[in-house]
Amino acid sequence: MGYTPLSEKIVRYMSSRPGRHVSSPGMADIFVTNLYADEYKKKGKTIPQLSAEINSTLGAFRRTGKHPQIKDVEGSSNPKKYFWVGEAPSSDIKTETAKTPKGKPEGKNEKALYDLLKIYLKNNGIRADRIRESASKKSYKGKNRWRHPDLVGVEAMIGNKKWQTVTDGLAKHSNFPNARLWSFEVKDEVTASTVRECYSQAISNSSWANLGYLCVGKIADKDKEKTERELEILSNRHGIGIIIIDKQNPNDSYIHIHARENKDIDLDFCNLLVMENTDFEEFIKRAAHVYEIGVLS
């Protein structure tokens, strides 16, 4: 069985998430535990071994001038971080995990879940907004499956607490955050064969936020225990949580696995999305206002 060369894996992965910072160990972790897990399990490759190979390949790129889109993050060290600038190098380089998962294609079933999820989130103090493909710049349309999430949300931390006015005043003069940003990737169903790909998409699209979630209408009954175990392992490692959307009664939706909270949002990635998508730009404007006043308006 033939395998994709490491240099091509690096280009595919980095070009699918432009502007996102990643280190050689971080990329090795994703490759070994997720994107190419079966391949590296057969090879007996460890994360430290692959990290050294990735670092060597990136060094070769710099020396030869190949793939100048890969840049060092200024000031980063131990380990050094890198990011991709611009589009993929050519139309024949596609992200390996950017294929439509087997089973039901993305479309009406997932779109029907957006409003249900928004109802659940609203009742939990989170204002959610849809990020539409049609709101992206023309040059990016059709390529956003691995760029932006389906929905984004802002939570007013102080406003949600329903504290007394004097306590609110103290919070506003302390380090207590005024708001948190949430990001949601929606799938109608995940199966044992699509769980890694769906989760990888959620990592790519939602790890910029304070809290990122993969939201699913159903975990397939076939091999359900295996699928749930896989989600648990992936969530423990990467921090993206799982929400189960109740299609009959959205208020009965629930957090199946809690996300790991990021103290800081990835402002570089937010800025990239602001430049690409007008829906996301409007969301950031609203979120900035919530950060300023501490309540949803």
mmCIF file of C-alpha atoms in Angstrom:
data_model
loop_
_atom_site.group_PDB
_atom_site.id
_atom_site.type_symbol
_atom_site.label_atom_id
_atom_site.label_comp_id
_atom_site.label_asym_id
_atom_site.label_seq_id
_atom_site.Cartn_x
_atom_site.Cartn_y
_atom_site.Cartn_z
ATOM 1 C CA MET A 1 0.000 0.000 0.000
ATOM 2 C CA GLY A 2 1.410 3.402 -0.969
ATOM 3 C CA TYR A 3 1.533 6.266 1.499
ATOM 4 C CA THR A 4 1.467 10.009 1.006
ATOM 5 C CA PRO A 5 4.977 11.536 1.355
ATOM 6 C CA LEU A 6 5.514 13.465 4.576
ATOM 7 C CA SER A 7 6.245 16.686 2.694
ATOM 8 C CA GLU A 8 2.845 16.486 1.011
ATOM 9 C CA LYS A 9 1.107 15.703 4.318
ATOM 10 C CA ILE A 10 2.632 18.865 5.810
ATOM 11 C CA VAL A 11 1.548 21.015 2.862
ATOM 12 C CA ARG A 12 -1.971 19.571 2.865
ATOM 13 C CA TYR A 13 -2.417 20.095 6.572
ATOM 14 C CA MET A 14 -0.962 23.589 6.811
ATOM 15 C CA SER A 15 -2.614 24.940 3.654
ATOM 16 C CA SER A 16 -5.996 23.734 4.956
ATOM 17 C CA ARG A 17 -5.690 26.003 8.006
ATOM 18 C CA PRO A 18 -3.982 29.223 6.851
ATOM 19 C CA GLY A 19 -2.846 31.564 9.582
ATOM 20 C CA ARG A 20 -3.037 28.890 12.305
ATOM 21 C CA HIS A 21 0.129 28.412 14.341
ATOM 22 C CA VAL A 22 1.443 24.880 14.734
ATOM 23 C CA SER A 23 4.684 23.325 15.964
ATOM 24 C CA SER A 24 6.387 20.168 14.693
ATOM 25 C CA PRO A 25 5.322 18.198 17.812
ATOM 26 C CA GLY A 26 1.755 19.510 17.443
ATOM 27 C CA MET A 27 1.582 18.445 13.807
ATOM 28 C CA ALA A 28 3.091 15.063 14.635
ATOM 29 C CA ASP A 29 0.474 14.565 17.331
ATOM 30 C CA ILE A 30 -2.362 15.282 14.873
ATOM 31 C CA PHE A 31 -0.855 12.960 12.245
ATOM 32 C CA VAL A 32 -0.138 10.037 14.598
ATOM 33 C CA THR A 33 -3.319 10.132 16.683
ATOM 34 C CA ASN A 34 -5.817 11.325 14.106
ATOM 35 C CA LEU A 35 -5.307 12.104 10.425
ATOM 36 C CA TYR A 36 -2.885 9.254 9.593
ATOM 37 C CA ALA A 37 -3.299 7.114 12.688
ATOM 38 C CA ASP A 38 -3.648 3.799 10.827
ATOM 39 C CA GLU A 39 -0.554 4.419 8.722
ATOM 40 C CA TYR A 40 1.711 5.373 11.611
ATOM 41 C CA LYS A 41 0.394 2.581 13.809
ATOM 42 C CA LYS A 42 1.495 0.097 11.140
ATOM 43 C CA LYS A 43 4.868 1.799 10.898
ATOM 44 C CA GLY A 44 5.279 1.905 14.684
ATOM 45 C CA LYS A 45 6.084 5.607 14.434
ATOM 46 C CA THR A 46 6.049 7.623 17.659
ATOM 47 C CA ILE A 47 5.178 11.305 17.983
ATOM 48 C CA PRO A 48 8.764 12.350 18.914
ATOM 49 C CA GLN A 49 10.166 10.432 15.919
ATOM 50 C CA LEU A 50 7.699 11.989 13.491
ATOM 51 C CA SER A 51 8.198 15.420 15.051
ATOM 52 C CA ALA A 52 11.919 15.218 14.264
ATOM 53 C CA GLU A 53 11.131 14.205 10.663
ATOM 54 C CA ILE A 54 8.645 17.068 10.266
ATOM 55 C CA ASN A 55 11.183 19.521 11.663
ATOM 56 C CA SER A 56 13.782 18.245 9.206
ATOM 57 C CA THR A 57 11.329 18.533 6.286
ATOM 58 C CA LEU A 58 10.417 22.102 7.242
ATOM 59 C CA GLY A 59 14.131 22.918 7.416
ATOM 60 C CA ALA A 60 14.568 21.530 3.903
ATOM 61 C CA PHE A 61 11.680 23.718 2.699
ATOM 62 C CA ARG A 62 13.489 26.795 4.061
ATOM 63 C CA ARG A 63 16.844 25.867 2.557
ATOM 64 C CA THR A 64 15.470 25.141 -0.911
ATOM 65 C CA GLY A 65 12.853 27.907 -0.971
ATOM 66 C CA LYS A 66 10.145 25.328 -1.586
ATOM 67 C CA HIS A 67 6.700 26.263 -0.249
ATOM 68 C CA PRO A 68 7.520 29.847 0.771
ATOM 69 C CA GLN A 69 3.934 30.070 2.079
ATOM 70 C CA ILE A 70 5.185 28.351 5.255
ATOM 71 C CA LYS A 71 6.466 31.024 7.629
ATOM 72 C CA ASP A 72 8.048 30.950 11.077
ATOM 73 C CA VAL A 73 6.095 32.583 13.882
ATOM 74 C CA GLU A 74 8.306 35.473 14.890
ATOM 75 C CA GLY A 75 9.791 35.039 18.355
ATOM 76 C CA SER A 76 8.538 31.463 18.815
ATOM 77 C CA SER A 77 10.975 28.863 20.053
ATOM 78 C CA ASN A 78 11.172 25.584 21.927
ATOM 79 C CA PRO A 79 9.313 24.425 19.941
ATOM 80 C CA LYS A 80 9.253 26.813 16.997
ATOM 81 C CA LYS A 81 5.828 27.415 15.494
ATOM 82 C CA TYR A 82 4.875 27.825 11.846
ATOM 83 C CA PHE A 83 1.899 29.012 9.824
ATOM 84 C CA TRP A 84 0.699 29.010 6.229
ATOM 85 C CA VAL A 85 0.146 32.245 4.298
ATOM 86 C CA GLY A 86 -2.454 32.366 1.504
ATOM 87 C CA GLU A 87 -4.111 29.609 -0.512
ATOM 88 C CA ALA A 88 -3.016 26.051 -1.185
ATOM 89 C CA PRO A 89 -0.124 25.959 -3.709
ATOM 90 C CA SER A 90 -2.184 24.482 -6.532
ATOM 91 C CA SER A 91 -5.584 22.979 -7.219
ATOM 92 C CA ASP A 92 -4.168 19.459 -7.220
ATOM 93 C CA ILE A 93 -3.107 19.742 -3.563
ATOM 94 C CA LYS A 94 -6.224 18.976 -1.538
ATOM 95 C CA THR A 95 -6.554 18.344 2.144
ATOM 96 C CA GLU A 96 -6.756 14.591 2.563
ATOM 97 C CA THR A 97 -9.439 14.914 5.227
ATOM 98 C CA ALA A 98 -11.464 17.443 3.240
ATOM 99 C CA LYS A 99 -13.485 14.798 1.437
ATOM 100 C CA THR A 100 -17.180 14.544 2.186
ATOM 101 C CA PRO A 101 -17.540 11.855 4.860
ATOM 102 C CA LYS A 102 -19.045 8.550 3.854
ATOM 103 C CA GLY A 103 -22.729 8.357 4.605
ATOM 104 C CA LYS A 104 -25.100 11.311 4.429
ATOM 105 C CA PRO A 105 -23.581 14.298 2.616
ATOM 106 C CA GLU A 106 -23.530 17.745 4.120
ATOM 107 C CA GLY A 107 -26.727 19.576 3.233
ATOM 108 C CA LYS A 108 -30.350 19.843 4.266
ATOM 109 C CA ASN A 109 -30.068 17.520 7.262
ATOM 110 C CA GLU A 110 -27.297 19.580 8.827
ATOM 111 C CA LYS A 111 -28.855 22.908 7.930
ATOM 112 C CA ALA A 112 -32.046 21.851 9.705
ATOM 113 C CA LEU A 113 -30.011 21.435 12.888
ATOM 114 C CA TYR A 114 -28.694 25.006 12.923
ATOM 115 C CA ASP A 115 -31.928 26.570 14.195
ATOM 116 C CA LEU A 116 -32.422 23.773 16.735
ATOM 117 C CA LEU A 117 -28.940 24.341 18.097
ATOM 118 C CA LYS A 118 -29.520 28.098 18.281
ATOM 119 C CA ILE A 119 -32.635 27.529 20.402
ATOM 120 C CA TYR A 120 -30.701 25.358 22.837
ATOM 121 C CA LEU A 121 -27.841 27.852 23.032
ATOM 122 C CA LYS A 122 -30.132 30.843 23.521
ATOM 123 C CA ASN A 123 -31.755 29.127 26.486
ATOM 124 C CA ASN A 124 -28.289 28.661 27.948
ATOM 125 C CA GLY A 125 -27.290 32.308 27.627
ATOM 126 C CA ILE A 126 -25.351 32.082 24.370
ATOM 127 C CA ARG A 127 -26.232 34.186 21.331
ATOM 128 C CA ALA A 128 -25.384 32.114 18.263
ATOM 129 C CA ASP A 129 -24.998 33.283 14.670
ATOM 130 C CA ARG A 130 -24.741 31.344 11.423
ATOM 131 C CA ILE A 131 -21.581 31.765 9.353
ATOM 132 C CA ARG A 132 -22.762 31.358 5.769
ATOM 133 C CA GLU A 133 -20.757 30.162 2.804
ATOM 134 C CA SER A 134 -22.438 32.871 0.704
ATOM 135 C CA ALA A 135 -20.951 35.558 2.979
ATOM 136 C CA SER A 136 -17.401 34.546 2.098
ATOM 137 C CA LYS A 137 -15.306 36.323 -0.475
ATOM 138 C CA LYS A 138 -15.683 34.889 -3.941
ATOM 139 C CA SER A 139 -12.155 33.481 -3.946
ATOM 140 C CA TYR A 140 -12.891 31.442 -0.828
ATOM 141 C CA LYS A 141 -16.335 30.049 -1.661
ATOM 142 C CA GLY A 142 -16.380 26.277 -1.826
ATOM 143 C CA LYS A 143 -13.271 26.048 0.351
ATOM 144 C CA ASN A 144 -14.662 26.979 3.750
ATOM 145 C CA ARG A 145 -15.424 23.514 5.008
ATOM 146 C CA TRP A 146 -12.018 23.630 6.691
ATOM 147 C CA ARG A 147 -11.942 27.388 7.305
ATOM 148 C CA HIS A 148 -14.889 28.498 9.374
ATOM 149 C CA PRO A 149 -17.431 26.835 11.685
ATOM 150 C CA ASP A 150 -21.142 26.480 11.012
ATOM 151 C CA LEU A 151 -22.178 28.631 13.962
ATOM 152 C CA VAL A 152 -20.405 30.933 16.396
ATOM 153 C CA GLY A 153 -21.621 32.238 19.725
ATOM 154 C CA VAL A 154 -20.897 34.856 22.355
ATOM 155 C CA GLU A 155 -21.706 34.448 26.035
ATOM 156 C CA ALA A 156 -21.937 37.399 28.420
ATOM 157 C CA MET A 157 -20.192 36.083 31.493
ATOM 158 C CA ILE A 158 -21.170 38.862 33.904
ATOM 159 C CA GLY A 159 -24.689 39.252 32.531
ATOM 160 C CA ASN A 160 -25.324 35.507 32.827
ATOM 161 C CA LYS A 161 -24.397 35.456 36.497
ATOM 162 C CA LYS A 162 -27.335 37.664 37.485
ATOM 163 C CA TRP A 163 -25.275 39.170 40.272
ATOM 164 C CA GLN A 164 -26.263 42.221 42.266
ATOM 165 C CA THR A 165 -25.158 45.554 40.779
ATOM 166 C CA VAL A 166 -22.347 46.036 43.299
ATOM 167 C CA THR A 167 -20.960 42.585 42.482
ATOM 168 C CA ASP A 168 -21.160 43.384 38.766
ATOM 169 C CA GLY A 169 -19.166 46.522 39.441
ATOM 170 C CA LEU A 170 -16.458 44.581 41.243
ATOM 171 C CA ALA A 171 -16.278 41.997 38.443
ATOM 172 C CA LYS A 172 -15.831 44.718 35.827
ATOM 173 C CA HIS A 173 -12.809 46.048 37.716
ATOM 174 C CA SER A 174 -11.272 42.618 38.235
ATOM 175 C CA ASN A 175 -9.822 40.042 35.874
ATOM 176 C CA PHE A 176 -13.175 38.299 35.515
ATOM 177 C CA PRO A 177 -13.880 37.965 31.749
ATOM 178 C CA ASN A 178 -16.813 39.907 30.361
ATOM 179 C CA ALA A 179 -17.474 37.348 27.653
ATOM 180 C CA ARG A 180 -16.534 34.019 26.099
ATOM 181 C CA LEU A 181 -16.570 33.021 22.431
ATOM 182 C CA TRP A 182 -17.943 29.655 21.327
ATOM 183 C CA SER A 183 -17.600 27.838 18.011
ATOM 184 C CA PHE A 184 -19.773 25.016 16.675
ATOM 185 C CA GLU A 185 -19.276 22.501 13.870
ATOM 186 C CA VAL A 186 -22.546 20.679 13.060
ATOM 187 C CA LYS A 187 -23.002 17.152 11.699
ATOM 188 C CA ASP A 188 -26.251 15.290 11.204
ATOM 189 C CA GLU A 189 -24.649 11.997 12.217
ATOM 190 C CA VAL A 190 -21.257 10.582 13.120
ATOM 191 C CA THR A 191 -20.319 6.959 12.568
ATOM 192 C CA ALA A 192 -17.338 4.800 13.413
ATOM 193 C CA SER A 193 -15.978 5.451 9.909
ATOM 194 C CA THR A 194 -16.483 9.252 9.900
ATOM 195 C CA VAL A 195 -15.813 10.192 13.524
ATOM 196 C CA ARG A 196 -12.147 11.137 13.042
ATOM 197 C CA GLU A 197 -12.823 13.246 9.977
ATOM 198 C CA CYS A 198 -15.763 15.054 11.574
ATOM 199 C CA TYR A 199 -13.741 15.725 14.702
ATOM 200 C CA SER A 200 -10.738 16.908 12.669
ATOM 201 C CA GLN A 201 -12.965 19.413 10.905
ATOM 202 C CA ALA A 202 -14.156 20.678 14.286
ATOM 203 C CA ILE A 203 -10.532 21.090 15.407
ATOM 204 C CA SER A 204 -9.688 23.012 12.250
ATOM 205 C CA ASN A 205 -12.738 25.281 12.455
ATOM 206 C CA SER A 206 -13.369 25.715 16.174
ATOM 207 C CA SER A 207 -10.148 25.576 18.215
ATOM 208 C CA TRP A 208 -9.688 29.378 17.847
ATOM 209 C CA ALA A 209 -12.497 30.037 20.364
ATOM 210 C CA ASN A 210 -12.635 29.846 24.144
ATOM 211 C CA LEU A 211 -14.841 26.774 23.716
ATOM 212 C CA GLY A 212 -15.254 24.641 20.598
ATOM 213 C CA TYR A 213 -17.856 21.930 20.017
ATOM 214 C CA LEU A 214 -18.722 19.266 17.472
ATOM 215 C CA CYS A 215 -22.540 19.167 17.512
ATOM 216 C CA VAL A 216 -24.283 16.057 16.204
ATOM 217 C CA GLY A 217 -27.873 15.030 15.639
ATOM 218 C CA LYS A 218 -27.026 11.407 16.227
ATOM 219 C CA ILE A 219 -24.233 8.998 17.021
ATOM 220 C CA ALA A 220 -24.907 6.026 14.737
ATOM 221 C CA ASP A 221 -26.219 2.907 16.467
ATOM 222 C CA LYS A 222 -23.786 0.640 14.623
ATOM 223 C CA ASP A 223 -20.519 0.453 16.592
ATOM 224 C CA LYS A 224 -21.895 3.195 18.853
ATOM 225 C CA GLU A 225 -19.709 2.220 21.798
ATOM 226 C CA LYS A 226 -16.609 2.350 19.593
ATOM 227 C CA THR A 227 -17.615 5.754 18.174
ATOM 228 C CA GLU A 228 -18.276 7.222 21.612
ATOM 229 C CA ARG A 229 -14.961 5.919 22.891
ATOM 230 C CA GLU A 230 -13.199 7.507 19.914
ATOM 231 C CA LEU A 231 -14.903 10.846 20.629
ATOM 232 C CA GLU A 232 -13.836 10.631 24.257
ATOM 233 C CA ILE A 233 -10.218 9.956 23.328
ATOM 234 C CA LEU A 234 -10.156 12.766 20.770
ATOM 235 C CA SER A 235 -11.805 15.226 23.148
ATOM 236 C CA ASN A 236 -9.390 14.393 25.954
ATOM 237 C CA ARG A 237 -6.487 15.015 23.620
ATOM 238 C CA HIS A 238 -7.671 18.028 21.623
ATOM 239 C CA GLY A 239 -10.259 19.733 23.824
ATOM 240 C CA ILE A 240 -13.168 20.048 21.385
ATOM 241 C CA GLY A 241 -16.370 19.006 23.175
ATOM 242 C CA ILE A 242 -19.470 17.180 21.943
ATOM 243 C CA ILE A 243 -23.081 18.409 21.976
ATOM 244 C CA ILE A 244 -25.962 16.065 21.121
ATOM 245 C CA ILE A 245 -28.812 17.959 19.424
ATOM 246 C CA ASP A 246 -32.294 16.689 20.202
ATOM 247 C CA LYS A 247 -34.207 16.926 16.915
ATOM 248 C CA GLN A 248 -37.617 16.606 18.564
ATOM 249 C CA ASN A 249 -37.079 19.038 21.418
ATOM 250 C CA PRO A 250 -33.993 21.276 21.090
ATOM 251 C CA ASN A 251 -34.251 22.267 24.757
ATOM 252 C CA ASP A 252 -33.397 18.654 25.606
ATOM 253 C CA SER A 253 -30.094 18.891 23.742
ATOM 254 C CA TYR A 254 -27.117 18.388 26.025
ATOM 255 C CA ILE A 255 -23.359 18.520 26.351
ATOM 256 C CA HIS A 256 -22.166 14.935 25.930
ATOM 257 C CA ILE A 257 -18.494 15.788 26.509
ATOM 258 C CA HIS A 258 -17.436 19.172 27.868
ATOM 259 C CA ALA A 259 -14.917 21.193 25.872
ATOM 260 C CA ARG A 260 -11.620 22.220 27.407
ATOM 261 C CA GLU A 261 -11.681 25.990 27.797
ATOM 262 C CA ASN A 262 -8.973 28.078 26.151
ATOM 263 C CA LYS A 263 -8.056 31.085 28.250
ATOM 264 C CA ASP A 264 -7.326 33.172 25.157
ATOM 265 C CA ILE A 265 -8.916 33.265 21.728
ATOM 266 C CA ASP A 266 -6.763 33.029 18.593
ATOM 267 C CA LEU A 267 -6.993 36.640 17.415
ATOM 268 C CA ASP A 268 -4.821 36.004 14.342
ATOM 269 C CA PHE A 269 -7.277 33.402 13.108
ATOM 270 C CA CYS A 270 -10.251 35.619 14.010
ATOM 271 C CA ASN A 271 -8.725 38.396 11.932
ATOM 272 C CA LEU A 272 -8.249 36.012 9.017
ATOM 273 C CA LEU A 273 -11.933 35.064 9.117
ATOM 274 C CA VAL A 274 -12.988 38.703 9.476
ATOM 275 C CA MET A 275 -11.190 39.454 6.205
ATOM 276 C CA GLU A 276 -12.764 36.458 4.458
ATOM 277 C CA ASN A 277 -16.368 36.386 5.655
ATOM 278 C CA THR A 278 -18.778 39.274 6.326
ATOM 279 C CA ASP A 279 -20.938 37.171 8.667
ATOM 280 C CA PHE A 280 -17.923 36.550 10.857
ATOM 281 C CA GLU A 281 -16.993 40.226 10.707
ATOM 282 C CA GLU A 282 -20.448 41.178 12.029
ATOM 283 C CA PHE A 283 -20.165 38.538 14.746
ATOM 284 C CA ILE A 284 -16.839 39.954 15.943
ATOM 285 C CA LYS A 285 -18.360 43.451 16.057
ATOM 286 C CA ARG A 286 -21.185 42.190 18.260
ATOM 287 C CA ALA A 287 -18.813 40.157 20.404
ATOM 288 C CA ALA A 288 -16.578 43.189 20.939
ATOM 289 C CA HIS A 289 -19.606 45.105 22.228
ATOM 290 C CA VAL A 290 -20.419 42.302 24.692
ATOM 291 C CA TYR A 291 -16.798 42.315 25.888
ATOM 292 C CA GLU A 292 -17.152 46.063 26.459
ATOM 293 C CA ILE A 293 -20.417 46.063 28.431
ATOM 294 C CA GLY A 294 -20.509 42.565 29.904
ATOM 295 C CA VAL A 295 -24.085 41.761 28.793
ATOM 296 C CA LEU A 296 -25.816 40.625 25.613
ATOM 297 C CA SER A 297 -27.548 43.470 23.791
#
